[in-house]
mmCIF file of C-alpha atoms and ligand atoms in Angstrom:
data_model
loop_
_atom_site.group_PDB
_atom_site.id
_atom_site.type_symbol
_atom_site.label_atom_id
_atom_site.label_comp_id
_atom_site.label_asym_id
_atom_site.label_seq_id
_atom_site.Cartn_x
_atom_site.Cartn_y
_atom_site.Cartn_z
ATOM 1 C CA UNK A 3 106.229 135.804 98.312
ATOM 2 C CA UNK A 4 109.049 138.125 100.036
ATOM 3 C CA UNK A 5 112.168 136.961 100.476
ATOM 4 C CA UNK A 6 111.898 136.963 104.119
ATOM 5 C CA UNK A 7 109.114 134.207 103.850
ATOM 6 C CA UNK A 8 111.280 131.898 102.205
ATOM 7 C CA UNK A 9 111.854 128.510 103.938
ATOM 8 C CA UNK A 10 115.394 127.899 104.857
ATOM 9 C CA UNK A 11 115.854 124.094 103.718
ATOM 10 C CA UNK A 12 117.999 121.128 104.438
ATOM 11 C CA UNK A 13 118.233 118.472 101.679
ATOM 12 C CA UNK A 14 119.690 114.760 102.151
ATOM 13 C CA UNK A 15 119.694 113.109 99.465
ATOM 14 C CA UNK A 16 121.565 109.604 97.838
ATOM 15 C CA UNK A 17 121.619 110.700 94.859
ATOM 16 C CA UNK A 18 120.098 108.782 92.481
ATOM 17 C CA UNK A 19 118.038 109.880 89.229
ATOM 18 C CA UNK A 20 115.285 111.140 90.672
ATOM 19 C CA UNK A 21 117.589 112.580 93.356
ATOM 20 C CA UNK A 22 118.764 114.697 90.920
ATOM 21 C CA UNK A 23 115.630 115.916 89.179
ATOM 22 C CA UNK A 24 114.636 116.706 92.679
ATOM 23 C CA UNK A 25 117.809 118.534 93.693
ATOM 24 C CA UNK A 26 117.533 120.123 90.214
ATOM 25 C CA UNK A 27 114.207 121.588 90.811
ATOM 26 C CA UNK A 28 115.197 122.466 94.117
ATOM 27 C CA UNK A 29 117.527 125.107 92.684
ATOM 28 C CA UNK A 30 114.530 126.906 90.703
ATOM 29 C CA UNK A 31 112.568 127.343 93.844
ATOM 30 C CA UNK A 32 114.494 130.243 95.182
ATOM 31 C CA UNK A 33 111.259 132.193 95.966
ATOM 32 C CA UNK A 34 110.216 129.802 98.141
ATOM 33 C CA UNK A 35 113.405 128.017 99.568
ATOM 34 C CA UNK A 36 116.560 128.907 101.328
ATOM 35 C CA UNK A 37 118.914 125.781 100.423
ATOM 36 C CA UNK A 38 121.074 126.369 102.980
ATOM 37 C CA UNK A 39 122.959 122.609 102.348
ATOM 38 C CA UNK A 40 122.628 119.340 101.436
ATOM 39 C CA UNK A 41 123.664 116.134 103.400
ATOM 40 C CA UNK A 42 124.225 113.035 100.711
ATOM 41 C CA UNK A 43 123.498 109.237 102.390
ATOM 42 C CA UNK A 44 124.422 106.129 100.892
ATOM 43 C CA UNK A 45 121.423 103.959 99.600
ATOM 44 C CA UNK A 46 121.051 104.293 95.933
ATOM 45 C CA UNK A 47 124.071 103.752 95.067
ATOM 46 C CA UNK A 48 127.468 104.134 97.645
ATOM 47 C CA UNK A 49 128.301 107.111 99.530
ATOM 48 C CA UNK A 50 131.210 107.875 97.467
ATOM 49 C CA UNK A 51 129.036 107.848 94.137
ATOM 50 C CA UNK A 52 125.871 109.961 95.882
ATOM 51 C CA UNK A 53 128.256 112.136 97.486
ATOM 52 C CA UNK A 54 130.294 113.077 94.105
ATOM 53 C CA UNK A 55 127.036 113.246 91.808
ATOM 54 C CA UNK A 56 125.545 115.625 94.604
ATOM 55 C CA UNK A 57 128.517 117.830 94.501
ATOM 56 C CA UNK A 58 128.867 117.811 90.864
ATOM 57 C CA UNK A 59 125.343 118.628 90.049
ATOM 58 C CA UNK A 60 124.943 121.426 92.136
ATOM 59 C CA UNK A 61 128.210 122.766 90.921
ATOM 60 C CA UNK A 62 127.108 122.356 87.043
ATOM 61 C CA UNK A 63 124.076 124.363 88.351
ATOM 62 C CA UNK A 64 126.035 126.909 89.966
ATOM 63 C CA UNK A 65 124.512 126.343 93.106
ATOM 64 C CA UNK A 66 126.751 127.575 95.822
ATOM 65 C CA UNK A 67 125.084 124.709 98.851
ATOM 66 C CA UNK A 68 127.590 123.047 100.940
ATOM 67 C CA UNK A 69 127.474 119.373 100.128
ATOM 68 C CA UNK A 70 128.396 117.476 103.352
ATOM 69 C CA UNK A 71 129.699 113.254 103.135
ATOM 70 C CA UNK A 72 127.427 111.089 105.611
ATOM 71 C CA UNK A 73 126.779 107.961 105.983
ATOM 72 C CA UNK A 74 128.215 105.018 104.057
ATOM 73 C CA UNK A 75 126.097 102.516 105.283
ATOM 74 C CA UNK A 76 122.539 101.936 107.373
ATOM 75 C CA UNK A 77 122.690 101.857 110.793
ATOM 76 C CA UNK A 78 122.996 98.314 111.597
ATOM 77 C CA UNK A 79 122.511 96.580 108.217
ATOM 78 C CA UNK A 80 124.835 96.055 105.396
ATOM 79 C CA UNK A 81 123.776 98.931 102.674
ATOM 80 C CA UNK A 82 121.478 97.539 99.810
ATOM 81 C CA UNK A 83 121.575 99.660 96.508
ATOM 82 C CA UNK A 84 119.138 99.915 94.065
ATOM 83 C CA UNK A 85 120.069 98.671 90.409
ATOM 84 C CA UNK A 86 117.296 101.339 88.570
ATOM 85 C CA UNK A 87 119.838 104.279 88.772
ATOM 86 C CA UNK A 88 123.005 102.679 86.707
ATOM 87 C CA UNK A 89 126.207 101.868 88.218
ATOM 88 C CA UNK A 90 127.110 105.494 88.879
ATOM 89 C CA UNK A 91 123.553 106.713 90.420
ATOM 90 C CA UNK A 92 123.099 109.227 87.754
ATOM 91 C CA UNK A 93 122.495 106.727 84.838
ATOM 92 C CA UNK A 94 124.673 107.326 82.030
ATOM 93 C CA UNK A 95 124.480 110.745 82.668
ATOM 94 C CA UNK A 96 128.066 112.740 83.039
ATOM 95 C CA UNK A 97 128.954 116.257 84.563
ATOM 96 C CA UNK A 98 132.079 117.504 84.768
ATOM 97 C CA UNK A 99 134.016 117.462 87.697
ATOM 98 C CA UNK A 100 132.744 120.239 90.572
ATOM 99 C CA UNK A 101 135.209 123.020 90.716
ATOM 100 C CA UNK A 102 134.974 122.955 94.682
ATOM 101 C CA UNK A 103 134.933 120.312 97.379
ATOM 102 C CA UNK A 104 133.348 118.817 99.941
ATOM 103 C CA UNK A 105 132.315 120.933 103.080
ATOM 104 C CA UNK A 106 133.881 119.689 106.563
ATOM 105 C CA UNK A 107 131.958 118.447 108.562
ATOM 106 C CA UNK A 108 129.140 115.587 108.190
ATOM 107 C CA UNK A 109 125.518 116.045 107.780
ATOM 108 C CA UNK A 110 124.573 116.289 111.546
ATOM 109 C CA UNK A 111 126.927 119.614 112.120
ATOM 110 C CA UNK A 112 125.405 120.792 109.021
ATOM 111 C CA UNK A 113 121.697 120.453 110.486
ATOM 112 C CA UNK A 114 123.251 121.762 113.622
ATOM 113 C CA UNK A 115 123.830 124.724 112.449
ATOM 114 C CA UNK A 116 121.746 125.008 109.907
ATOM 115 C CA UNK A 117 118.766 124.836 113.254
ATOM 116 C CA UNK A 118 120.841 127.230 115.072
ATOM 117 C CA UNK A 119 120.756 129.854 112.788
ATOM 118 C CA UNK A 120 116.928 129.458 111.618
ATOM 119 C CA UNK A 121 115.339 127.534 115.470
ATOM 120 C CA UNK A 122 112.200 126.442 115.418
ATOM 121 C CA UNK A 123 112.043 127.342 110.901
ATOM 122 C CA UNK A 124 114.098 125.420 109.821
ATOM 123 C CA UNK A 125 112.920 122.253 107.512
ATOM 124 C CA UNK A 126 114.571 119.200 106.411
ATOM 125 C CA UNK A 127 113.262 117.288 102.733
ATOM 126 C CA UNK A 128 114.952 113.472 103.113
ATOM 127 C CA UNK A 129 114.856 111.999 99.900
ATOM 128 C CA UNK A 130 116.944 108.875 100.390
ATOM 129 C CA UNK A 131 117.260 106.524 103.597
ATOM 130 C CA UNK A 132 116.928 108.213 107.026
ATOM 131 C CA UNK A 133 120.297 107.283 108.409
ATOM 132 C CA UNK A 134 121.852 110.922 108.527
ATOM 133 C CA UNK A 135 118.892 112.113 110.137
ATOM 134 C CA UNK A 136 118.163 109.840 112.561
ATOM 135 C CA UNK A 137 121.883 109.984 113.244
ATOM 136 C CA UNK A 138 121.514 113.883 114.020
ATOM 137 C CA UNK A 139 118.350 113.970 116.241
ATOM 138 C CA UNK A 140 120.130 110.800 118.422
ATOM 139 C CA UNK A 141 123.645 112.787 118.593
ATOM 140 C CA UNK A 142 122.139 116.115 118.889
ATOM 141 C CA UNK A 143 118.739 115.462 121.194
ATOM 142 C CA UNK A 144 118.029 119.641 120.976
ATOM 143 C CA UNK A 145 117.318 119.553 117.556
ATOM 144 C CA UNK A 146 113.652 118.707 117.952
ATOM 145 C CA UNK A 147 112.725 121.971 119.429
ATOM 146 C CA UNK A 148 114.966 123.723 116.321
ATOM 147 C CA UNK A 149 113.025 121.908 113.621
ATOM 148 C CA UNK A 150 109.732 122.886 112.365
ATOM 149 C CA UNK A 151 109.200 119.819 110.070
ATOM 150 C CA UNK A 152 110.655 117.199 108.337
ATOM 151 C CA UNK A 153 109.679 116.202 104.704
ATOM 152 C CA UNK A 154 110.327 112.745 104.319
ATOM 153 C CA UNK A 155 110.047 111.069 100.321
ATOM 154 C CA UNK A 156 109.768 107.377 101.998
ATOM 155 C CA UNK A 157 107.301 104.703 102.767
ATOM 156 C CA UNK A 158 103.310 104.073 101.560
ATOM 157 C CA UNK A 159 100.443 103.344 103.400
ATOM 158 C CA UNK A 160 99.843 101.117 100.424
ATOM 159 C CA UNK A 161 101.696 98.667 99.559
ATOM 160 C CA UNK A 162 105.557 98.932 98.308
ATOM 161 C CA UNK A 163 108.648 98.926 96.146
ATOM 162 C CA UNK A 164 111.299 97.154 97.654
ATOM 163 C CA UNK A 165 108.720 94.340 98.850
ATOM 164 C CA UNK A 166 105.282 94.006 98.823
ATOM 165 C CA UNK A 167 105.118 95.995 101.490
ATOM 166 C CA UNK A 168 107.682 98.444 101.548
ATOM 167 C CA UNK A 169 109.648 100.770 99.619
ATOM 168 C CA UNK A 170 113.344 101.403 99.359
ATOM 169 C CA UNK A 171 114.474 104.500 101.415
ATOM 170 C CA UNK A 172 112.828 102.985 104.259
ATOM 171 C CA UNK A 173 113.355 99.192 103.478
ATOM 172 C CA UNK A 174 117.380 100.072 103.335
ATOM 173 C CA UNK A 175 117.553 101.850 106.994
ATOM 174 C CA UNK A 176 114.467 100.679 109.194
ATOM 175 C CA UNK A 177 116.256 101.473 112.259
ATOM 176 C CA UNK A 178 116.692 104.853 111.491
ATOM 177 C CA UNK A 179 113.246 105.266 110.114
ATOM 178 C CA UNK A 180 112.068 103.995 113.052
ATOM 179 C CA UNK A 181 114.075 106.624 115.464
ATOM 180 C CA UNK A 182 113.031 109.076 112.948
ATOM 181 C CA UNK A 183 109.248 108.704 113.339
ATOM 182 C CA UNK A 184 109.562 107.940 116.824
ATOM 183 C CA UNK A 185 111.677 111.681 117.525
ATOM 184 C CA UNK A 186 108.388 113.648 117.911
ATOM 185 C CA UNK A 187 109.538 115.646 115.065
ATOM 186 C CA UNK A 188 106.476 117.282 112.922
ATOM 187 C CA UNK A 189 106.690 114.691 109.679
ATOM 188 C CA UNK A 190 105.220 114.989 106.683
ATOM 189 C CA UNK A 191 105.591 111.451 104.379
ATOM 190 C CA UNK A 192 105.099 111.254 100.927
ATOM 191 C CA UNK A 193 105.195 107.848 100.044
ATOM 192 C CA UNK A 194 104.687 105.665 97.091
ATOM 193 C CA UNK A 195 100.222 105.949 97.454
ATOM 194 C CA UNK A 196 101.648 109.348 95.713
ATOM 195 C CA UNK A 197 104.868 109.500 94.039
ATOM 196 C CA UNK A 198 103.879 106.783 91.967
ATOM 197 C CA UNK A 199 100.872 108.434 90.632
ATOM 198 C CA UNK A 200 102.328 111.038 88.275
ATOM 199 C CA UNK A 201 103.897 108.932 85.487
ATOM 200 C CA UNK A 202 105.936 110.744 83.122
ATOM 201 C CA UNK A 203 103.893 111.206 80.294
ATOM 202 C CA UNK A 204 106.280 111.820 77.202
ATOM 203 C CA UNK A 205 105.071 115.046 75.903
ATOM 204 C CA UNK A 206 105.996 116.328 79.323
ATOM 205 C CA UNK A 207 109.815 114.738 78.511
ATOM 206 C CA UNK A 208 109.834 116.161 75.624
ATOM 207 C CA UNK A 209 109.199 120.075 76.627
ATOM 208 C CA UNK A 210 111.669 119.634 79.088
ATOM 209 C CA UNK A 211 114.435 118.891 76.027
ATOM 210 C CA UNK A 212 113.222 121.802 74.265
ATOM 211 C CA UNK A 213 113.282 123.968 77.585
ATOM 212 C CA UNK A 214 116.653 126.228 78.149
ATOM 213 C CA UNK A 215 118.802 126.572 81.100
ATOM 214 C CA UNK A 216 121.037 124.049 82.688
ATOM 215 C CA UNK A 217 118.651 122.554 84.747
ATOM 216 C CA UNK A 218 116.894 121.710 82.224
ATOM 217 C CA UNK A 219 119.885 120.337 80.361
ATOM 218 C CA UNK A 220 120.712 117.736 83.006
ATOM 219 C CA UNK A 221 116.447 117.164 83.893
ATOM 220 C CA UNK A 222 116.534 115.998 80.598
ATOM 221 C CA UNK A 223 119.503 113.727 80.391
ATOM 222 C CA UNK A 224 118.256 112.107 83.204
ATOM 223 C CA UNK A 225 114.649 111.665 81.960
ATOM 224 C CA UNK A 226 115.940 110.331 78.866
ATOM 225 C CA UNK A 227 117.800 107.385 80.754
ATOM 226 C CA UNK A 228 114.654 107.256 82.920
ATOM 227 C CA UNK A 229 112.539 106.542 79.481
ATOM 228 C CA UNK A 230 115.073 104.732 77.941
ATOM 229 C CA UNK A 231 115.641 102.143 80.947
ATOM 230 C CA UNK A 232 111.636 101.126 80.506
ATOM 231 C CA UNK A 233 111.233 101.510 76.611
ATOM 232 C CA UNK A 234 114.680 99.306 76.368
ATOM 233 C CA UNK A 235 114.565 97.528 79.778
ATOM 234 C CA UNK A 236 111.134 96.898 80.345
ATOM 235 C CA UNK A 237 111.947 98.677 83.934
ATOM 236 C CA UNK A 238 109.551 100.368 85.618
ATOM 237 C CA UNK A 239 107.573 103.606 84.475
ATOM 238 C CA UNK A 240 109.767 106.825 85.108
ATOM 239 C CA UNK A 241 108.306 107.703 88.634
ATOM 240 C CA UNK A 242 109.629 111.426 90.053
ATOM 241 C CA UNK A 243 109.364 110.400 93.793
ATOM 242 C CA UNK A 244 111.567 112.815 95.193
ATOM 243 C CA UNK A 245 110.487 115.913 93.706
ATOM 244 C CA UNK A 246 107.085 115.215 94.522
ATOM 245 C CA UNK A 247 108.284 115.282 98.080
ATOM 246 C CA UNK A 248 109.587 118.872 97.011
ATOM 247 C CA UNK A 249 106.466 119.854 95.644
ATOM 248 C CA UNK A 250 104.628 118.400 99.010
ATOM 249 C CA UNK A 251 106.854 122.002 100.384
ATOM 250 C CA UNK A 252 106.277 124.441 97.735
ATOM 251 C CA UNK A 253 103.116 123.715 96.401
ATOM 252 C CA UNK A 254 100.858 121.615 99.090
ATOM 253 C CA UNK A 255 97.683 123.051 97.940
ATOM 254 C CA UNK A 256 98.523 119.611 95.011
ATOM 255 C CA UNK A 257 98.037 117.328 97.941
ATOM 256 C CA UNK A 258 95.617 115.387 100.157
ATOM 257 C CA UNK A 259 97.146 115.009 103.654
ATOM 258 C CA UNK A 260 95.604 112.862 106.641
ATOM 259 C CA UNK A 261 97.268 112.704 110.393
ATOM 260 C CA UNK A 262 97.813 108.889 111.493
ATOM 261 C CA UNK A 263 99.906 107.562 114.321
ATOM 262 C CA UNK A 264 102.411 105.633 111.485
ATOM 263 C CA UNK A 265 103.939 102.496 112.847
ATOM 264 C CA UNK A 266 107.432 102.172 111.526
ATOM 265 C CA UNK A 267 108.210 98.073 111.234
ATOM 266 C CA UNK A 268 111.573 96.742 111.305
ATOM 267 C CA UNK A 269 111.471 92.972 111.471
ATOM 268 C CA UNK A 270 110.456 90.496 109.028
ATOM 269 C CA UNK A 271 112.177 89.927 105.273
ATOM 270 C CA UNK A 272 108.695 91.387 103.912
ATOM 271 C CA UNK A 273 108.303 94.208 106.311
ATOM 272 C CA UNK A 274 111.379 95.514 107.167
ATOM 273 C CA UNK A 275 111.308 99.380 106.388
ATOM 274 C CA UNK A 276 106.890 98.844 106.256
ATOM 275 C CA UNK A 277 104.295 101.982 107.343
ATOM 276 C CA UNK A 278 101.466 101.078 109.127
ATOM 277 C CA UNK A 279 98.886 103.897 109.661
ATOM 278 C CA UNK A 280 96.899 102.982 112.610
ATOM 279 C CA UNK A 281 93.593 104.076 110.959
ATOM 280 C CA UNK A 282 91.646 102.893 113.698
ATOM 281 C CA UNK A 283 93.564 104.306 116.525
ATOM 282 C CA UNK A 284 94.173 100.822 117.759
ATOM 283 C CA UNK A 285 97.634 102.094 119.300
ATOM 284 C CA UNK A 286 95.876 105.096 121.116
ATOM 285 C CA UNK A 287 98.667 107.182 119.909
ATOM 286 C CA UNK A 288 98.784 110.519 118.502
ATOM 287 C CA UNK A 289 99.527 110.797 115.126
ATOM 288 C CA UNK A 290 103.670 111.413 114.609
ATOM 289 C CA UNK A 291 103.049 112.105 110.648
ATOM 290 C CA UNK A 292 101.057 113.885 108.020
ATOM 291 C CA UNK A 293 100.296 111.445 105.202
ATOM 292 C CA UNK A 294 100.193 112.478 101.457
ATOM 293 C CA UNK A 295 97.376 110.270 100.478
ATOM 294 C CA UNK A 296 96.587 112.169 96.769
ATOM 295 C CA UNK A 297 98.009 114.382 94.741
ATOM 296 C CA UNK A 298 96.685 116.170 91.706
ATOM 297 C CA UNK A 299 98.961 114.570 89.160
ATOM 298 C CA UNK A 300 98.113 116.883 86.429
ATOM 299 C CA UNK A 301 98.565 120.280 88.628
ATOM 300 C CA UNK A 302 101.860 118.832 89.664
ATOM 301 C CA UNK A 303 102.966 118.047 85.895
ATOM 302 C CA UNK A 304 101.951 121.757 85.244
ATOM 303 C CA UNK A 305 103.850 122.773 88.292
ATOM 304 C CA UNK A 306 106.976 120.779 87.139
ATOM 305 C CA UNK A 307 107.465 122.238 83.670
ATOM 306 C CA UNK A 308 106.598 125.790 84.416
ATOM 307 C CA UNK A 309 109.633 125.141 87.269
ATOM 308 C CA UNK A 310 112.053 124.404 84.654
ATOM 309 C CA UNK A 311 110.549 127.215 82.031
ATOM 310 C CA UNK A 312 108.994 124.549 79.486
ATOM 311 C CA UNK A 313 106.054 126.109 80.238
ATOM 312 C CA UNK A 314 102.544 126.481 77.290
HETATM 313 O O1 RIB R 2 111.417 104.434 96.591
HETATM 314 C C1 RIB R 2 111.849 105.573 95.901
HETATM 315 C C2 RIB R 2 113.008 106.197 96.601
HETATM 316 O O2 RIB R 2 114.117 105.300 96.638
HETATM 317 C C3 RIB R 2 113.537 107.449 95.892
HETATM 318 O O3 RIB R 2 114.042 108.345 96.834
HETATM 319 C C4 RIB R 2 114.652 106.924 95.036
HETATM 320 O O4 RIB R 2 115.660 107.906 94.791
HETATM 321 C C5 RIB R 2 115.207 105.855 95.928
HETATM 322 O O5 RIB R 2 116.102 106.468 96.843
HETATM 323 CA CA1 CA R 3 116.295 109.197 96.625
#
């Protein structure tokens, strides 16, 4: 892969655990990516705490991605966090404090001109609610002809996580989710029918401790919360959703994708934030996403520790 080929990459992200594993492995894939910045969203946790922990990271990484602030709530709903990621977002995982600060700007000049420098490449992985990026496509309506795709870690066209029937990034912002799959962008969605598949099996945890680097370092921190929350907790089994939405970029040949006109609900208590593929084209409408609908769990596990050189 030349370095010309690479894909010059947006991230927004509410950082968040998995966030962070995601953002983490992001770093590593610098044959395939350009990370040319990364918007932070509230949702997780507040803005102020997914905004620092993005900045922070990256820094301990010495990743030299502009971190922009966006938004600190959903568009027109009070913001709902998630408890899973401890009161900081990060667990009880601590970095020291980024040497640098915040770029100016928010997250819709830093798409801006992120499109305007790469129009019609450039691609956008939202791993948290969609707020930011419905926000830029309604304030800047020329962005859909600058980006290629949109990789959105969101939604299921199976059941949810947040309710019954649907799952947090999308539960906490319908109304942007809804402009967002309405734009006419090109959308891929990995949702939970795959990002729940790949459990973290422990052996894998434990190469990544043995594995060098400091991605690895703070991979494993964060995976060790992750295992210790549902060995102590009895909370849910470590699930990597976001950097399976990474891996949907990088390494698509893991997935099964199918085109379905996804209806993006925003009323109800139950079904606020819900997907509904129209699998029998009841709406008449073209499809507006690519679904994941499987993933090869163990090619992505083999993927994921070769990334972060815990390889054989
Ligand atoms: O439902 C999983 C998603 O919600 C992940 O992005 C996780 O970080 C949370 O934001
Ligand atoms: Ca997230």
């Amino acid at each position: 892969m030349t370095l010309l080929s690479r894909i010059p990459l947006v991230m927004d992200v509410d950082t968040g655990t998995d966030d962070a594993v995601c953002i983490a492995a992001a770093t590593l894939c610098t044959d395939r990516i350009e990370l040319l910045g990364i918007g932070a969203v509230c949702g997780n946790v507040e803005i102020e705490k997914t905004a620092r922990n993005t900045l922070d990271l990256i820094d301990f990484l010495g990743c030299e991605a502009p971190v922009h602030i966006g938004a600190s709530r959903p568009l027109a709903r009070p913001l709902c966090t998630a408890v899973s990621h401890g009161t900081t977002g990060l667990g009880d995982v601590a970095l020291p404090a980024a040497r640098r600060g915040f770029a100016e700007g928010g997250v819709t000049e830093l798409i801006h001109g992120a499109a305007k420098r790469h129009p019609g490449g450039l691609e956008i992985l939202a791993v948290g609610p969609l707020t930011n990026i419905a926000t830029a496509l309604t304030e800047c309506p020329e962005l859909l002809a600058l980006i290629k795709r949109i990789t959105i870690m969101g939604g299921a066209i199976r059941g949810g996580n947040m309710t019954l029937a649907s799952e947090f990034n999308l539960y906490c912002d319908p109304e942007a989710a809804r402009i967002v799959f309405e734009s006419g962008c090109a959308l891929t969605m990995v949702g939970l029918d795959v990002t729940l598949k790949p459990e973290l099996p422990r052996h894998i945890f434990d190469r990544i401790r043995a594995a060098p680097g400091p991605q690895a370092d703070v991979v494993a921190r964060v995976l060790d919360f992750m295992m210790r929350r549902k060995d102590e907790f009895g909370a849910d089994d470590p699930n990597l959703h976001d950097v399976i939405a990474l891996a949907a970029i990088v390494k698509p040949s893991l997935f099964t994708f199918e085109s379905y006109y996804v209806h993006l609900e925003t009323g109800g208590e139950v079904t606020r934030g819900m997907t509904i593929a129209d699998f029998n084209n009841v709406s008449k409408r073209p499809p507006n996403a690519l679904v994941a609908v499987d993933i090869d769990a163990d090619g992505f596990w083999d993927w994921f520790v070769d990334l972060f050189g815990a390889g054989k």
